[in-house]
Amino acid sequence: RVSVCVRASVSVCALISNFSPHKMPTTTLLLAALVAVAAAHDGIPVNPLLNVPGFPDCVQPLYPGGDIYSLKCFQRQGAPVRVGCVGDSITAGAHSSGANHTFPSQLQALLGSNYAVTNLGACGSTMLKNGNSPYWDRPQYKTLTENKWDIIIIMLGTNDSKDKASGGPANWPHNCTGSTAHLCPYFQDYSSMIDVVRKLGTTPSGPKIYVAIPPPLMEQGVYGMNQTVINVVLPELVPAIGKANNLDTSPIDVFGAFDGSQYPQFPVKGCTLQDSGLFKCAWFCDAQSCDQCHPNDVGYYNMAKVMMQAIATGSP
């Protein structure tokens, strides 16, 4: 049996091309690694071994060069149930303290040895085929479609929310509400993704497919993202997409688990270290990171718990 989690990544990924561990003494190597982390695009730390943020299950054949498109990704083996997590930099684990603290890695620990969890997070990616960085064009999508799975969890939309008014690319179509929401490109492209993954099961009945509502955005305009789209539109739209596509699973409400329903009371300028008792600010903001979009290690752990409950019980 095989299972997969899908969700879209945040922000455009950076490129580090001057880091070569094969020709450096240890002290210089450690310094170079720290510089690579600090040099991430938009402040997102870069994994110096991949030249992209986060820790997807990929290798970088062009190391010490390469970029998001030169990655070679793989499905994890060694267990009867293979779980793949498809998404953006949130799935890839940007701003976690390491590969063991991404939500797919923590989901692996929670599910145990009968599962093999694959991290197919693609930083900056969109569900929209005409977005600025479509998941459909990324190496992670190729790995998704070249393998068979038991469970697929789709969590994409955070980067789709970007628009010009928020300082980002013109991704979001702004016609995804009301009685004609099913006609909007995000709805249609999401439905197309579901059609694709229906064919990727280990049995004729196909994989079990979950759609997940992304976590809230704690501040308007972060990385060019529209907070209203993430905190108001997607929590209604993602479940509607699942229902319209006749999924036999309930949506995984990551948004609700992160206190997204409290968004009208969120701090205007986002969470700070002093706000650890407010909402789920402690899941976004600590001494390690506080970018209002990506969770920290604690947040990723709690995200993994929500995913695990869905897989274990068939509902969020």
mmCIF file of C-alpha atoms in Angstrom:
data_model
loop_
_atom_site.group_PDB
_atom_site.id
_atom_site.type_symbol
_atom_site.label_atom_id
_atom_site.label_comp_id
_atom_site.label_asym_id
_atom_site.label_seq_id
_atom_site.Cartn_x
_atom_site.Cartn_y
_atom_site.Cartn_z
ATOM 1 C CA ARG A 1 0.000 0.000 0.000
ATOM 2 C CA VAL A 2 1.145 3.568 -0.683
ATOM 3 C CA SER A 3 0.052 6.999 0.556
ATOM 4 C CA VAL A 4 0.809 10.640 -0.416
ATOM 5 C CA CYS A 5 0.285 14.132 1.071
ATOM 6 C CA VAL A 6 0.008 17.107 -1.363
ATOM 7 C CA ARG A 7 0.391 20.774 -0.577
ATOM 8 C CA ALA A 8 1.881 23.838 -2.357
ATOM 9 C CA SER A 9 5.092 25.644 -1.297
ATOM 10 C CA VAL A 10 5.686 29.287 -0.476
ATOM 11 C CA SER A 11 7.783 31.917 -2.210
ATOM 12 C CA VAL A 12 10.363 31.698 -4.999
ATOM 13 C CA CYS A 13 13.376 29.551 -4.111
ATOM 14 C CA ALA A 14 16.927 30.741 -3.947
ATOM 15 C CA LEU A 15 20.109 29.477 -5.572
ATOM 16 C CA ILE A 16 23.431 28.979 -3.792
ATOM 17 C CA SER A 17 26.235 28.258 -6.264
ATOM 18 C CA ASN A 18 29.465 28.837 -4.333
ATOM 19 C CA PHE A 19 29.263 26.080 -1.725
ATOM 20 C CA SER A 20 31.450 22.978 -2.246
ATOM 21 C CA PRO A 21 32.005 20.665 0.730
ATOM 22 C CA HIS A 22 34.449 18.543 -1.255
ATOM 23 C CA LYS A 23 37.109 21.276 -1.383
ATOM 24 C CA MET A 24 36.724 22.948 2.014
ATOM 25 C CA PRO A 25 38.149 22.379 5.486
ATOM 26 C CA THR A 26 35.571 21.662 8.192
ATOM 27 C CA THR A 27 35.527 25.149 9.713
ATOM 28 C CA THR A 28 35.128 26.782 6.309
ATOM 29 C CA LEU A 29 32.427 24.271 5.408
ATOM 30 C CA LEU A 30 30.413 25.096 8.529
ATOM 31 C CA LEU A 31 30.739 28.822 7.843
ATOM 32 C CA ALA A 32 29.634 28.336 4.244
ATOM 33 C CA ALA A 33 26.591 26.387 5.407
ATOM 34 C CA LEU A 34 25.598 29.195 7.758
ATOM 35 C CA VAL A 35 26.030 31.750 4.977
ATOM 36 C CA ALA A 36 23.853 29.630 2.696
ATOM 37 C CA VAL A 37 21.089 29.530 5.293
ATOM 38 C CA ALA A 38 21.241 33.288 5.754
ATOM 39 C CA ALA A 39 21.255 33.995 2.030
ATOM 40 C CA ALA A 40 17.807 32.644 1.247
ATOM 41 C CA HIS A 41 15.507 34.543 -1.077
ATOM 42 C CA ASP A 42 12.950 36.621 0.810
ATOM 43 C CA GLY A 43 14.582 35.539 4.053
ATOM 44 C CA ILE A 44 13.623 31.860 3.658
ATOM 45 C CA PRO A 45 16.574 29.681 4.744
ATOM 46 C CA VAL A 46 18.148 27.629 1.970
ATOM 47 C CA ASN A 47 19.178 24.003 2.360
ATOM 48 C CA PRO A 48 22.791 24.216 1.092
ATOM 49 C CA LEU A 49 22.760 20.614 -0.125
ATOM 50 C CA LEU A 50 19.781 21.244 -2.432
ATOM 51 C CA ASN A 51 20.017 25.004 -3.089
ATOM 52 C CA VAL A 52 16.325 25.340 -2.252
ATOM 53 C CA PRO A 53 14.453 26.064 0.993
ATOM 54 C CA GLY A 54 13.293 23.139 3.061
ATOM 55 C CA PHE A 55 13.951 19.433 2.984
ATOM 56 C CA PRO A 56 12.002 17.710 0.182
ATOM 57 C CA ASP A 57 12.940 14.124 -0.623
ATOM 58 C CA CYS A 58 15.180 15.075 -3.492
ATOM 59 C CA VAL A 59 18.844 15.254 -4.457
ATOM 60 C CA GLN A 60 20.617 18.021 -6.367
ATOM 61 C CA PRO A 61 22.536 16.515 -9.324
ATOM 62 C CA LEU A 62 24.077 19.912 -10.180
ATOM 63 C CA TYR A 63 25.429 20.476 -6.656
ATOM 64 C CA PRO A 64 26.951 22.884 -5.691
ATOM 65 C CA GLY A 65 24.842 24.617 -8.326
ATOM 66 C CA GLY A 66 21.349 23.810 -9.510
ATOM 67 C CA ASP A 67 17.913 25.187 -8.668
ATOM 68 C CA ILE A 68 14.306 24.156 -8.063
ATOM 69 C CA TYR A 69 13.990 22.628 -11.537
ATOM 70 C CA SER A 70 17.163 20.515 -11.486
ATOM 71 C CA LEU A 71 16.158 18.514 -8.403
ATOM 72 C CA LYS A 72 15.730 14.751 -8.715
ATOM 73 C CA CYS A 73 13.080 13.567 -6.270
ATOM 74 C CA PHE A 74 12.229 10.075 -5.089
ATOM 75 C CA GLN A 75 9.550 8.037 -3.346
ATOM 76 C CA ARG A 76 10.557 6.613 0.039
ATOM 77 C CA GLN A 77 10.505 2.834 0.269
ATOM 78 C CA GLY A 78 10.807 0.234 2.989
ATOM 79 C CA ALA A 79 7.256 0.054 4.364
ATOM 80 C CA PRO A 80 3.937 -1.408 3.183
ATOM 81 C CA VAL A 81 2.185 1.984 3.270
ATOM 82 C CA ARG A 82 3.960 4.771 1.411
ATOM 83 C CA VAL A 83 2.868 8.293 2.282
ATOM 84 C CA GLY A 84 3.780 11.184 0.026
ATOM 85 C CA CYS A 85 3.241 14.813 1.051
ATOM 86 C CA VAL A 86 2.792 17.150 -1.918
ATOM 87 C CA GLY A 87 2.849 20.902 -1.409
ATOM 88 C CA ASP A 88 4.923 24.064 -1.152
ATOM 89 C CA SER A 89 7.644 25.274 1.195
ATOM 90 C CA ILE A 90 5.376 24.606 4.167
ATOM 91 C CA THR A 91 5.376 20.938 3.209
ATOM 92 C CA ALA A 92 9.085 21.099 2.359
ATOM 93 C CA GLY A 93 9.655 22.384 5.892
ATOM 94 C CA ALA A 94 11.055 25.859 5.342
ATOM 95 C CA HIS A 95 11.944 27.480 8.678
ATOM 96 C CA SER A 96 12.068 24.133 10.465
ATOM 97 C CA SER A 97 15.344 23.451 12.243
ATOM 98 C CA GLY A 98 16.124 20.450 10.066
ATOM 99 C CA ALA A 99 14.863 17.554 7.985
ATOM 100 C CA ASN A 100 13.612 15.683 11.058
ATOM 101 C CA HIS A 101 11.293 18.555 11.993
ATOM 102 C CA THR A 102 9.260 19.009 8.804
ATOM 103 C CA PHE A 103 5.650 17.919 9.069
ATOM 104 C CA PRO A 104 6.200 14.904 6.739
ATOM 105 C CA SER A 105 9.113 13.710 8.905
ATOM 106 C CA GLN A 106 7.119 14.183 12.090
ATOM 107 C CA LEU A 107 4.148 12.464 10.448
ATOM 108 C CA GLN A 108 6.465 9.535 9.740
ATOM 109 C CA ALA A 109 7.393 9.341 13.409
ATOM 110 C CA LEU A 110 3.741 9.458 14.474
ATOM 111 C CA LEU A 111 2.550 6.832 11.986
ATOM 112 C CA GLY A 112 5.332 4.360 12.654
ATOM 113 C CA SER A 113 7.220 1.741 10.699
ATOM 114 C CA ASN A 114 4.300 0.520 8.581
ATOM 115 C CA TYR A 115 4.404 3.808 6.695
ATOM 116 C CA ALA A 116 7.014 5.420 4.456
ATOM 117 C CA VAL A 117 6.336 9.167 4.212
ATOM 118 C CA THR A 118 7.656 11.051 1.192
ATOM 119 C CA ASN A 119 8.113 14.826 1.273
ATOM 120 C CA LEU A 120 7.136 16.208 -2.139
ATOM 121 C CA GLY A 121 7.004 19.850 -1.090
ATOM 122 C CA ALA A 122 7.971 22.231 -3.892
ATOM 123 C CA CYS A 123 8.836 25.681 -2.590
ATOM 124 C CA GLY A 124 6.928 28.536 -4.170
ATOM 125 C CA SER A 125 4.615 26.268 -6.149
ATOM 126 C CA THR A 126 0.992 26.933 -7.087
ATOM 127 C CA MET A 127 -1.968 24.744 -7.891
ATOM 128 C CA LEU A 128 -2.773 27.191 -10.676
ATOM 129 C CA LYS A 129 -1.356 25.977 -13.973
ATOM 130 C CA ASN A 130 -0.886 29.599 -15.019
ATOM 131 C CA GLY A 131 0.578 30.688 -11.680
ATOM 132 C CA ASN A 132 4.097 32.067 -11.415
ATOM 133 C CA SER A 133 5.504 28.638 -10.415
ATOM 134 C CA PRO A 134 3.066 25.771 -11.108
ATOM 135 C CA TYR A 135 3.453 22.558 -9.140
ATOM 136 C CA TRP A 136 2.682 20.835 -12.420
ATOM 137 C CA ASP A 137 6.079 21.908 -13.799
ATOM 138 C CA ARG A 138 8.192 20.866 -10.819
ATOM 139 C CA PRO A 139 10.304 17.715 -10.324
ATOM 140 C CA GLN A 140 8.139 16.789 -7.324
ATOM 141 C CA TYR A 141 5.100 16.474 -9.590
ATOM 142 C CA LYS A 142 7.057 14.157 -11.886
ATOM 143 C CA THR A 143 7.904 11.922 -8.926
ATOM 144 C CA LEU A 144 4.284 11.994 -7.787
ATOM 145 C CA THR A 145 2.968 10.808 -11.149
ATOM 146 C CA GLU A 146 5.678 8.211 -11.744
ATOM 147 C CA ASN A 147 4.786 6.249 -8.593
ATOM 148 C CA LYS A 148 1.786 4.500 -7.065
ATOM 149 C CA TRP A 149 0.246 5.492 -3.747
ATOM 150 C CA ASP A 150 -2.352 4.459 -1.199
ATOM 151 C CA ILE A 151 -3.091 7.900 0.251
ATOM 152 C CA ILE A 152 -2.684 11.340 -1.260
ATOM 153 C CA ILE A 153 -3.026 14.535 0.752
ATOM 154 C CA ILE A 154 -3.224 17.719 -1.300
ATOM 155 C CA MET A 155 -2.436 21.048 0.361
ATOM 156 C CA LEU A 156 -1.859 23.795 -2.196
ATOM 157 C CA GLY A 157 -3.121 27.359 -2.287
ATOM 158 C CA THR A 158 -0.821 29.511 -0.184
ATOM 159 C CA ASN A 159 1.223 30.716 -3.160
ATOM 160 C CA ASP A 160 -1.880 30.836 -5.355
ATOM 161 C CA SER A 161 -3.139 33.653 -3.108
ATOM 162 C CA LYS A 162 -0.448 36.051 -4.307
ATOM 163 C CA ASP A 163 -1.713 39.097 -6.185
ATOM 164 C CA LYS A 164 -0.490 42.489 -7.340
ATOM 165 C CA ALA A 165 -2.342 44.385 -4.604
ATOM 166 C CA SER A 166 -0.399 42.389 -2.000
ATOM 167 C CA GLY A 167 2.933 43.002 -3.689
ATOM 168 C CA GLY A 168 3.178 39.632 -5.418
ATOM 169 C CA PRO A 169 2.661 38.177 -8.902
ATOM 170 C CA ALA A 170 -0.845 38.187 -10.377
ATOM 171 C CA ASN A 171 -1.731 34.620 -9.399
ATOM 172 C CA TRP A 172 -5.134 34.755 -7.713
ATOM 173 C CA PRO A 173 -8.037 35.131 -10.198
ATOM 174 C CA HIS A 174 -10.483 36.781 -7.697
ATOM 175 C CA ASN A 175 -13.492 34.988 -9.159
ATOM 176 C CA CYS A 176 -13.476 32.029 -6.786
ATOM 177 C CA THR A 177 -16.432 32.887 -4.559
ATOM 178 C CA GLY A 178 -20.195 32.664 -4.902
ATOM 179 C CA SER A 179 -22.313 30.480 -7.141
ATOM 180 C CA THR A 180 -19.768 30.504 -9.979
ATOM 181 C CA ALA A 181 -16.747 29.555 -7.865
ATOM 182 C CA HIS A 182 -16.575 26.221 -9.686
ATOM 183 C CA LEU A 183 -15.640 28.121 -12.849
ATOM 184 C CA CYS A 184 -12.552 29.787 -11.403
ATOM 185 C CA PRO A 185 -9.115 28.506 -12.529
ATOM 186 C CA TYR A 186 -8.042 27.427 -9.040
ATOM 187 C CA PHE A 187 -11.161 25.252 -8.638
ATOM 188 C CA GLN A 188 -10.704 23.753 -12.083
ATOM 189 C CA ASP A 189 -6.962 23.111 -11.743
ATOM 190 C CA TYR A 190 -7.472 21.581 -8.293
ATOM 191 C CA SER A 191 -10.105 19.276 -9.793
ATOM 192 C CA SER A 192 -7.646 18.348 -12.535
ATOM 193 C CA MET A 193 -5.063 17.429 -9.894
ATOM 194 C CA ILE A 194 -7.605 15.189 -8.182
ATOM 195 C CA ASP A 195 -8.310 13.519 -11.546
ATOM 196 C CA VAL A 196 -4.586 12.879 -11.981
ATOM 197 C CA VAL A 197 -4.042 11.335 -8.563
ATOM 198 C CA ARG A 198 -7.138 9.134 -8.846
ATOM 199 C CA LYS A 199 -5.095 7.100 -11.346
ATOM 200 C CA LEU A 200 -2.076 6.717 -9.084
ATOM 201 C CA GLY A 201 -3.406 4.093 -6.689
ATOM 202 C CA THR A 202 -2.037 0.645 -5.986
ATOM 203 C CA THR A 203 -5.483 -0.833 -6.650
ATOM 204 C CA PRO A 204 -8.134 -0.188 -9.320
ATOM 205 C CA SER A 205 -10.165 1.811 -6.790
ATOM 206 C CA GLY A 206 -7.385 4.372 -6.610
ATOM 207 C CA PRO A 207 -5.718 6.015 -3.609
ATOM 208 C CA LYS A 208 -7.516 7.599 -0.695
ATOM 209 C CA ILE A 209 -7.412 11.338 -1.426
ATOM 210 C CA TYR A 210 -7.518 14.089 1.176
ATOM 211 C CA VAL A 211 -7.638 17.816 0.553
ATOM 212 C CA ALA A 212 -6.115 19.939 3.298
ATOM 213 C CA ILE A 213 -6.915 23.562 4.115
ATOM 214 C CA PRO A 214 -3.607 25.468 4.455
ATOM 215 C CA PRO A 215 -2.684 27.179 7.718
ATOM 216 C CA PRO A 216 -3.643 30.828 8.180
ATOM 217 C CA LEU A 217 -1.486 33.754 7.102
ATOM 218 C CA MET A 218 -0.765 35.862 10.166
ATOM 219 C CA GLU A 219 -0.050 39.152 8.347
ATOM 220 C CA GLN A 220 -1.322 40.686 5.106
ATOM 221 C CA GLY A 221 1.156 40.930 2.238
ATOM 222 C CA VAL A 222 3.802 38.508 3.501
ATOM 223 C CA TYR A 223 5.665 37.190 0.421
ATOM 224 C CA GLY A 224 3.047 39.006 -1.706
ATOM 225 C CA MET A 225 0.206 36.842 -0.352
ATOM 226 C CA ASN A 226 -3.377 37.990 0.073
ATOM 227 C CA GLN A 227 -4.447 37.303 3.658
ATOM 228 C CA THR A 228 -8.163 37.427 2.820
ATOM 229 C CA VAL A 229 -7.757 34.708 0.192
ATOM 230 C CA ILE A 230 -5.911 32.417 2.619
ATOM 231 C CA ASN A 231 -7.982 33.154 5.725
ATOM 232 C CA VAL A 232 -11.458 33.631 4.219
ATOM 233 C CA VAL A 233 -11.722 32.139 0.725
ATOM 234 C CA LEU A 234 -9.661 28.938 0.931
ATOM 235 C CA PRO A 235 -11.325 27.573 4.110
ATOM 236 C CA GLU A 236 -14.631 27.535 2.207
ATOM 237 C CA LEU A 237 -13.310 26.751 -1.262
ATOM 238 C CA VAL A 238 -11.076 23.750 -0.527
ATOM 239 C CA PRO A 239 -13.881 21.712 1.125
ATOM 240 C CA ALA A 240 -16.193 22.674 -1.740
ATOM 241 C CA ILE A 241 -13.650 21.311 -4.219
ATOM 242 C CA GLY A 242 -13.447 18.033 -2.332
ATOM 243 C CA LYS A 243 -17.220 17.713 -2.232
ATOM 244 C CA ALA A 244 -17.645 18.594 -5.912
ATOM 245 C CA ASN A 245 -15.139 15.880 -6.812
ATOM 246 C CA ASN A 246 -17.001 13.267 -4.732
ATOM 247 C CA LEU A 247 -14.146 12.525 -2.363
ATOM 248 C CA ASP A 248 -15.077 10.028 0.342
ATOM 249 C CA THR A 249 -12.866 11.772 2.911
ATOM 250 C CA SER A 250 -13.377 14.912 4.990
ATOM 251 C CA PRO A 251 -11.080 17.910 4.429
ATOM 252 C CA ILE A 252 -8.102 18.070 6.767
ATOM 253 C CA ASP A 253 -8.598 21.339 8.622
ATOM 254 C CA VAL A 254 -5.068 22.543 9.272
ATOM 255 C CA PHE A 255 -6.458 26.085 9.139
ATOM 256 C CA GLY A 256 -8.798 25.439 12.055
ATOM 257 C CA ALA A 257 -6.163 23.602 14.079
ATOM 258 C CA PHE A 258 -3.992 26.732 13.796
ATOM 259 C CA ASP A 259 -6.817 28.956 15.128
ATOM 260 C CA GLY A 260 -7.518 30.325 11.666
ATOM 261 C CA SER A 261 -11.142 31.050 12.564
ATOM 262 C CA GLN A 262 -9.836 33.747 14.926
ATOM 263 C CA TYR A 263 -8.213 35.711 12.083
ATOM 264 C CA PRO A 264 -10.235 38.935 12.655
ATOM 265 C CA GLN A 265 -8.439 39.224 16.011
ATOM 266 C CA PHE A 266 -4.945 38.453 14.669
ATOM 267 C CA PRO A 267 -2.310 41.115 15.475
ATOM 268 C CA VAL A 268 -2.288 43.627 12.592
ATOM 269 C CA LYS A 269 1.462 43.312 12.134
ATOM 270 C CA GLY A 270 1.498 39.589 12.769
ATOM 271 C CA CYS A 271 2.847 37.528 15.646
ATOM 272 C CA THR A 272 5.835 38.510 17.761
ATOM 273 C CA LEU A 273 7.790 36.702 20.458
ATOM 274 C CA GLN A 274 5.622 38.539 22.985
ATOM 275 C CA ASP A 275 2.440 37.066 21.468
ATOM 276 C CA SER A 276 3.160 33.426 22.320
ATOM 277 C CA GLY A 277 -0.067 33.205 24.326
ATOM 278 C CA LEU A 278 -2.231 34.615 21.527
ATOM 279 C CA PHE A 279 -4.000 32.200 19.178
ATOM 280 C CA LYS A 280 -1.338 29.840 17.792
ATOM 281 C CA CYS A 281 1.395 32.473 17.511
ATOM 282 C CA ALA A 282 3.708 30.117 19.404
ATOM 283 C CA TRP A 283 3.431 27.715 16.442
ATOM 284 C CA PHE A 284 4.662 30.402 14.034
ATOM 285 C CA CYS A 285 6.949 32.608 16.039
ATOM 286 C CA ASP A 286 9.954 31.796 18.212
ATOM 287 C CA ALA A 287 13.634 32.720 18.426
ATOM 288 C CA GLN A 288 14.268 30.481 15.406
ATOM 289 C CA SER A 289 11.820 32.092 12.981
ATOM 290 C CA CYS A 290 8.821 34.400 12.785
ATOM 291 C CA ASP A 291 7.828 35.118 9.171
ATOM 292 C CA GLN A 292 4.009 34.935 9.689
ATOM 293 C CA CYS A 293 3.622 32.196 7.068
ATOM 294 C CA HIS A 294 5.781 29.149 7.830
ATOM 295 C CA PRO A 295 5.334 27.278 11.117
ATOM 296 C CA ASN A 296 8.239 26.555 13.439
ATOM 297 C CA ASP A 297 9.127 23.068 14.689
ATOM 298 C CA VAL A 298 6.243 23.097 17.185
ATOM 299 C CA GLY A 299 3.813 24.182 14.476
ATOM 300 C CA TYR A 300 5.017 21.500 12.082
ATOM 301 C CA TYR A 301 4.591 18.875 14.799
ATOM 302 C CA ASN A 302 1.003 19.952 15.402
ATOM 303 C CA MET A 303 0.361 19.960 11.658
ATOM 304 C CA ALA A 304 1.642 16.388 11.523
ATOM 305 C CA LYS A 305 -0.750 15.435 14.347
ATOM 306 C CA VAL A 306 -3.714 16.732 12.320
ATOM 307 C CA MET A 307 -2.557 14.767 9.271
ATOM 308 C CA MET A 308 -1.960 11.632 11.334
ATOM 309 C CA GLN A 309 -5.440 11.780 12.833
ATOM 310 C CA ALA A 310 -6.954 12.015 9.361
ATOM 311 C CA ILE A 311 -5.010 9.003 8.129
ATOM 312 C CA ALA A 312 -5.661 6.956 11.270
ATOM 313 C CA THR A 313 -9.388 7.622 11.511
ATOM 314 C CA GLY A 314 -10.413 8.623 8.000
ATOM 315 C CA SER A 315 -11.449 12.083 9.206
ATOM 316 C CA PRO A 316 -9.733 15.186 10.587
#
